[in-house]
């Protein structure tokens, strides 16, 4: 399984989701490829936001990710491209080649109950906003991996 997370600048939400899903898939001994990108190139080549890295460290996770912009070939290289909010989803659907391999959707579609399906950008806010973002992303990623593992198991691909 190949999964790409996408937010605006690829320095807060999507690298956080990448680190979380990488951790979850390694705990389940899966061999998934997980990456992240931004719809903007404004931070290309930069490390994740310091608050993102701090919150990941609080949970024993790290990130060596370098920000990049989403590319057209990502739509043929990944099985899932998961956007953090409606603006990013709209952009992705606009640039997606017709008949692309990737399923493009909101990460928040993997929520439980009536949680808000939008992962709000914590940029410019204090560390508590990043902690809330982490908690939301963690729940969505856990639900995503549980659903995909169950489906792969039912199909005999696991």
PDB file of C-alpha atoms in Angstrom:
ATOM      1  CA  UNK A   1       0.000   0.000   0.000  1.00  0.00           C
ATOM      2  CA  UNK A   2       1.301   3.430  -0.932  1.00  0.00           C
ATOM      3  CA  UNK A   3      -0.159   6.431   0.915  1.00  0.00           C
ATOM      4  CA  UNK A   4       0.463  10.149   0.391  1.00  0.00           C
ATOM      5  CA  UNK A   5      -0.789  12.773   2.859  1.00  0.00           C
ATOM      6  CA  UNK A   6      -1.337  16.303   1.567  1.00  0.00           C
ATOM      7  CA  UNK A   7      -1.777  19.648   3.312  1.00  0.00           C
ATOM      8  CA  UNK A   8      -1.014  23.196   2.179  1.00  0.00           C
ATOM      9  CA  UNK A   9       2.685  23.751   2.947  1.00  0.00           C
ATOM     10  CA  UNK A  10       3.779  20.227   3.959  1.00  0.00           C
ATOM     11  CA  UNK A  11       5.285  21.387   7.245  1.00  0.00           C
ATOM     12  CA  UNK A  12       2.571  20.742   9.861  1.00  0.00           C
ATOM     13  CA  UNK A  13      -0.308  18.329   9.249  1.00  0.00           C
ATOM     14  CA  UNK A  14       0.854  16.067   6.435  1.00  0.00           C
ATOM     15  CA  UNK A  15       4.340  15.314   7.838  1.00  0.00           C
ATOM     16  CA  UNK A  16       2.664  14.633  11.185  1.00  0.00           C
ATOM     17  CA  UNK A  17       0.277  12.168   9.514  1.00  0.00           C
ATOM     18  CA  UNK A  18       3.197  10.593   7.645  1.00  0.00           C
ATOM     19  CA  UNK A  19       5.067   9.982  10.916  1.00  0.00           C
ATOM     20  CA  UNK A  20       1.960   8.599  12.648  1.00  0.00           C
ATOM     21  CA  UNK A  21       1.014   6.191   9.849  1.00  0.00           C
ATOM     22  CA  UNK A  22       4.631   5.068   9.448  1.00  0.00           C
ATOM     23  CA  UNK A  23       4.689   4.234  13.152  1.00  0.00           C
ATOM     24  CA  UNK A  24       1.356   2.393  13.034  1.00  0.00           C
ATOM     25  CA  UNK A  25       2.241   0.369   9.949  1.00  0.00           C
ATOM     26  CA  UNK A  26       5.624  -0.639  11.379  1.00  0.00           C
ATOM     27  CA  UNK A  27       3.928  -1.799  14.605  1.00  0.00           C
ATOM     28  CA  UNK A  28       1.685  -4.030  12.483  1.00  0.00           C
ATOM     29  CA  UNK A  29       4.726  -5.199  10.476  1.00  0.00           C
ATOM     30  CA  UNK A  30       3.292  -3.965   7.214  1.00  0.00           C
ATOM     31  CA  UNK A  31       5.490  -2.857   4.358  1.00  0.00           C
ATOM     32  CA  UNK A  32       3.666   0.276   3.299  1.00  0.00           C
ATOM     33  CA  UNK A  33       5.234   3.329   1.708  1.00  0.00           C
ATOM     34  CA  UNK A  34       4.078   6.553   3.339  1.00  0.00           C
ATOM     35  CA  UNK A  35       4.978  10.068   2.212  1.00  0.00           C
ATOM     36  CA  UNK A  36       3.599  13.593   2.384  1.00  0.00           C
ATOM     37  CA  UNK A  37       3.482  16.678   0.186  1.00  0.00           C
ATOM     38  CA  UNK A  38       1.940  20.121  -0.015  1.00  0.00           C
ATOM     39  CA  UNK A  39      -0.306  21.785  -2.536  1.00  0.00           C
ATOM     40  CA  UNK A  40       2.016  24.803  -2.328  1.00  0.00           C
ATOM     41  CA  UNK A  41       5.746  24.902  -3.005  1.00  0.00           C
ATOM     42  CA  UNK A  42       6.337  27.808  -0.586  1.00  0.00           C
ATOM     43  CA  UNK A  43       8.247  25.612   1.896  1.00  0.00           C
ATOM     44  CA  UNK A  44       9.828  23.145  -0.517  1.00  0.00           C
ATOM     45  CA  UNK A  45      13.072  21.777   0.889  1.00  0.00           C
ATOM     46  CA  UNK A  46      12.296  22.720   4.494  1.00  0.00           C
ATOM     47  CA  UNK A  47      11.938  20.549   7.581  1.00  0.00           C
ATOM     48  CA  UNK A  48       8.625  20.246   9.423  1.00  0.00           C
ATOM     49  CA  UNK A  49       7.491  23.069  11.703  1.00  0.00           C
ATOM     50  CA  UNK A  50       9.260  23.046  15.119  1.00  0.00           C
ATOM     51  CA  UNK A  51       5.906  22.561  16.907  1.00  0.00           C
ATOM     52  CA  UNK A  52       5.172  19.555  14.670  1.00  0.00           C
ATOM     53  CA  UNK A  53       8.525  18.029  15.586  1.00  0.00           C
ATOM     54  CA  UNK A  54       8.007  18.789  19.291  1.00  0.00           C
ATOM     55  CA  UNK A  55       4.607  17.076  19.377  1.00  0.00           C
ATOM     56  CA  UNK A  56       5.957  14.071  17.488  1.00  0.00           C
ATOM     57  CA  UNK A  57       8.816  13.809  20.029  1.00  0.00           C
ATOM     58  CA  UNK A  58       6.253  13.887  22.870  1.00  0.00           C
ATOM     59  CA  UNK A  59       4.894  10.652  21.382  1.00  0.00           C
ATOM     60  CA  UNK A  60       8.279   9.056  20.740  1.00  0.00           C
ATOM     61  CA  UNK A  61       8.160   9.793  17.012  1.00  0.00           C
ATOM     62  CA  UNK A  62      10.428  11.762  14.737  1.00  0.00           C
ATOM     63  CA  UNK A  63      10.549  13.029  11.197  1.00  0.00           C
ATOM     64  CA  UNK A  64      13.361  13.563   8.739  1.00  0.00           C
ATOM     65  CA  UNK A  65      10.847  14.686   6.117  1.00  0.00           C
ATOM     66  CA  UNK A  66      11.734  17.458   3.690  1.00  0.00           C
ATOM     67  CA  UNK A  67       8.789  19.449   2.349  1.00  0.00           C
ATOM     68  CA  UNK A  68       7.836  19.063  -1.291  1.00  0.00           C
ATOM     69  CA  UNK A  69       4.973  19.975  -3.566  1.00  0.00           C
ATOM     70  CA  UNK A  70       2.577  17.319  -4.828  1.00  0.00           C
ATOM     71  CA  UNK A  71       3.423  16.177  -8.372  1.00  0.00           C
ATOM     72  CA  UNK A  72       1.236  14.837 -11.166  1.00  0.00           C
ATOM     73  CA  UNK A  73       3.082  11.501 -11.044  1.00  0.00           C
ATOM     74  CA  UNK A  74       1.984  11.069  -7.410  1.00  0.00           C
ATOM     75  CA  UNK A  75      -1.468  10.213  -8.756  1.00  0.00           C
ATOM     76  CA  UNK A  76      -0.060   7.150 -10.511  1.00  0.00           C
ATOM     77  CA  UNK A  77       2.499   6.237  -7.831  1.00  0.00           C
ATOM     78  CA  UNK A  78       0.195   6.119  -4.782  1.00  0.00           C
ATOM     79  CA  UNK A  79      -2.866   4.045  -3.909  1.00  0.00           C
ATOM     80  CA  UNK A  80      -4.313   6.731  -1.613  1.00  0.00           C
ATOM     81  CA  UNK A  81      -3.813  10.480  -1.534  1.00  0.00           C
ATOM     82  CA  UNK A  82      -5.352  11.806   1.667  1.00  0.00           C
ATOM     83  CA  UNK A  83      -6.006  15.534   2.008  1.00  0.00           C
ATOM     84  CA  UNK A  84      -6.308  17.361   5.313  1.00  0.00           C
ATOM     85  CA  UNK A  85      -9.089  19.763   4.320  1.00  0.00           C
ATOM     86  CA  UNK A  86     -11.542  20.661   1.560  1.00  0.00           C
ATOM     87  CA  UNK A  87      -9.269  23.261  -0.064  1.00  0.00           C
ATOM     88  CA  UNK A  88      -6.470  20.743  -0.494  1.00  0.00           C
ATOM     89  CA  UNK A  89      -8.914  18.084  -1.673  1.00  0.00           C
ATOM     90  CA  UNK A  90     -10.370  20.450  -4.264  1.00  0.00           C
ATOM     91  CA  UNK A  91      -6.895  21.308  -5.573  1.00  0.00           C
ATOM     92  CA  UNK A  92      -5.930  17.633  -5.788  1.00  0.00           C
ATOM     93  CA  UNK A  93      -9.088  16.730  -7.685  1.00  0.00           C
ATOM     94  CA  UNK A  94      -8.474  19.611 -10.093  1.00  0.00           C
ATOM     95  CA  UNK A  95      -4.952  18.447 -11.001  1.00  0.00           C
ATOM     96  CA  UNK A  96      -5.588  14.687 -10.875  1.00  0.00           C
ATOM     97  CA  UNK A  97      -5.179  13.041 -14.274  1.00  0.00           C
ATOM     98  CA  UNK A  98      -8.304  11.337 -15.566  1.00  0.00           C
ATOM     99  CA  UNK A  99      -8.400   7.667 -14.597  1.00  0.00           C
ATOM    100  CA  UNK A 100      -5.565   8.012 -12.089  1.00  0.00           C
ATOM    101  CA  UNK A 101      -4.607   5.089  -9.871  1.00  0.00           C
ATOM    102  CA  UNK A 102      -4.831   6.953  -6.562  1.00  0.00           C
ATOM    103  CA  UNK A 103      -8.016   7.253  -4.568  1.00  0.00           C
ATOM    104  CA  UNK A 104      -8.141  10.932  -3.566  1.00  0.00           C
ATOM    105  CA  UNK A 105     -10.128  11.725  -0.430  1.00  0.00           C
ATOM    106  CA  UNK A 106     -10.091  13.450   2.939  1.00  0.00           C
ATOM    107  CA  UNK A 107      -8.166  11.754   5.732  1.00  0.00           C
ATOM    108  CA  UNK A 108     -11.150  12.758   7.868  1.00  0.00           C
ATOM    109  CA  UNK A 109     -13.350  10.277   6.004  1.00  0.00           C
ATOM    110  CA  UNK A 110     -11.757   7.750   8.354  1.00  0.00           C
ATOM    111  CA  UNK A 111     -13.227   9.327  11.463  1.00  0.00           C
ATOM    112  CA  UNK A 112     -15.426   7.565  13.951  1.00  0.00           C
ATOM    113  CA  UNK A 113     -18.654   9.003  15.295  1.00  0.00           C
ATOM    114  CA  UNK A 114     -19.373  12.633  14.480  1.00  0.00           C
ATOM    115  CA  UNK A 115     -15.849  14.000  14.774  1.00  0.00           C
ATOM    116  CA  UNK A 116     -15.061  16.897  12.480  1.00  0.00           C
ATOM    117  CA  UNK A 117     -13.550  15.440   9.321  1.00  0.00           C
ATOM    118  CA  UNK A 118     -11.404  18.506   8.617  1.00  0.00           C
ATOM    119  CA  UNK A 119      -7.911  18.559  10.111  1.00  0.00           C
ATOM    120  CA  UNK A 120      -7.529  22.259  10.911  1.00  0.00           C
ATOM    121  CA  UNK A 121      -4.165  23.815  10.093  1.00  0.00           C
ATOM    122  CA  UNK A 122      -2.389  24.606  13.384  1.00  0.00           C
ATOM    123  CA  UNK A 123       0.151  26.900  11.703  1.00  0.00           C
ATOM    124  CA  UNK A 124       0.613  30.177  13.554  1.00  0.00           C
ATOM    125  CA  UNK A 125      -0.976  28.840  16.736  1.00  0.00           C
ATOM    126  CA  UNK A 126       0.568  27.552  19.934  1.00  0.00           C
ATOM    127  CA  UNK A 127       1.680  24.026  20.675  1.00  0.00           C
ATOM    128  CA  UNK A 128      -1.751  23.062  22.049  1.00  0.00           C
ATOM    129  CA  UNK A 129      -3.210  23.419  18.545  1.00  0.00           C
ATOM    130  CA  UNK A 130      -0.543  21.016  17.292  1.00  0.00           C
ATOM    131  CA  UNK A 131      -1.400  18.557  20.065  1.00  0.00           C
ATOM    132  CA  UNK A 132      -5.084  18.676  19.073  1.00  0.00           C
ATOM    133  CA  UNK A 133      -4.052  18.167  15.461  1.00  0.00           C
ATOM    134  CA  UNK A 134      -1.910  15.167  16.445  1.00  0.00           C
ATOM    135  CA  UNK A 135      -4.770  13.577  18.397  1.00  0.00           C
ATOM    136  CA  UNK A 136      -7.175  13.990  15.484  1.00  0.00           C
ATOM    137  CA  UNK A 137      -4.655  12.691  12.932  1.00  0.00           C
ATOM    138  CA  UNK A 138      -3.810   9.713  15.158  1.00  0.00           C
ATOM    139  CA  UNK A 139      -7.461   8.670  15.380  1.00  0.00           C
ATOM    140  CA  UNK A 140      -7.988   9.032  11.633  1.00  0.00           C
ATOM    141  CA  UNK A 141      -4.774   7.134  10.809  1.00  0.00           C
ATOM    142  CA  UNK A 142      -5.657   4.319  13.211  1.00  0.00           C
ATOM    143  CA  UNK A 143      -9.087   3.984  11.609  1.00  0.00           C
ATOM    144  CA  UNK A 144      -7.554   4.133   8.118  1.00  0.00           C
ATOM    145  CA  UNK A 145      -5.046   1.386   8.842  1.00  0.00           C
ATOM    146  CA  UNK A 146      -7.625  -0.793  10.610  1.00  0.00           C
ATOM    147  CA  UNK A 147     -10.036  -0.538   7.659  1.00  0.00           C
ATOM    148  CA  UNK A 148      -7.358  -1.206   5.050  1.00  0.00           C
ATOM    149  CA  UNK A 149      -5.826  -4.140   6.943  1.00  0.00           C
ATOM    150  CA  UNK A 150      -9.287  -5.685   7.356  1.00  0.00           C
ATOM    151  CA  UNK A 151     -10.031  -5.240   3.647  1.00  0.00           C
ATOM    152  CA  UNK A 152      -6.651  -6.662   2.592  1.00  0.00           C
ATOM    153  CA  UNK A 153      -7.162  -9.591   4.960  1.00  0.00           C
ATOM    154  CA  UNK A 154     -10.629 -10.303   3.552  1.00  0.00           C
ATOM    155  CA  UNK A 155      -9.219 -10.175   0.019  1.00  0.00           C
ATOM    156  CA  UNK A 156      -6.345 -12.500   0.960  1.00  0.00           C
ATOM    157  CA  UNK A 157      -3.725  -9.863   0.173  1.00  0.00           C
ATOM    158  CA  UNK A 158      -2.283  -9.758   3.679  1.00  0.00           C
TER     159      UNK A 158
END
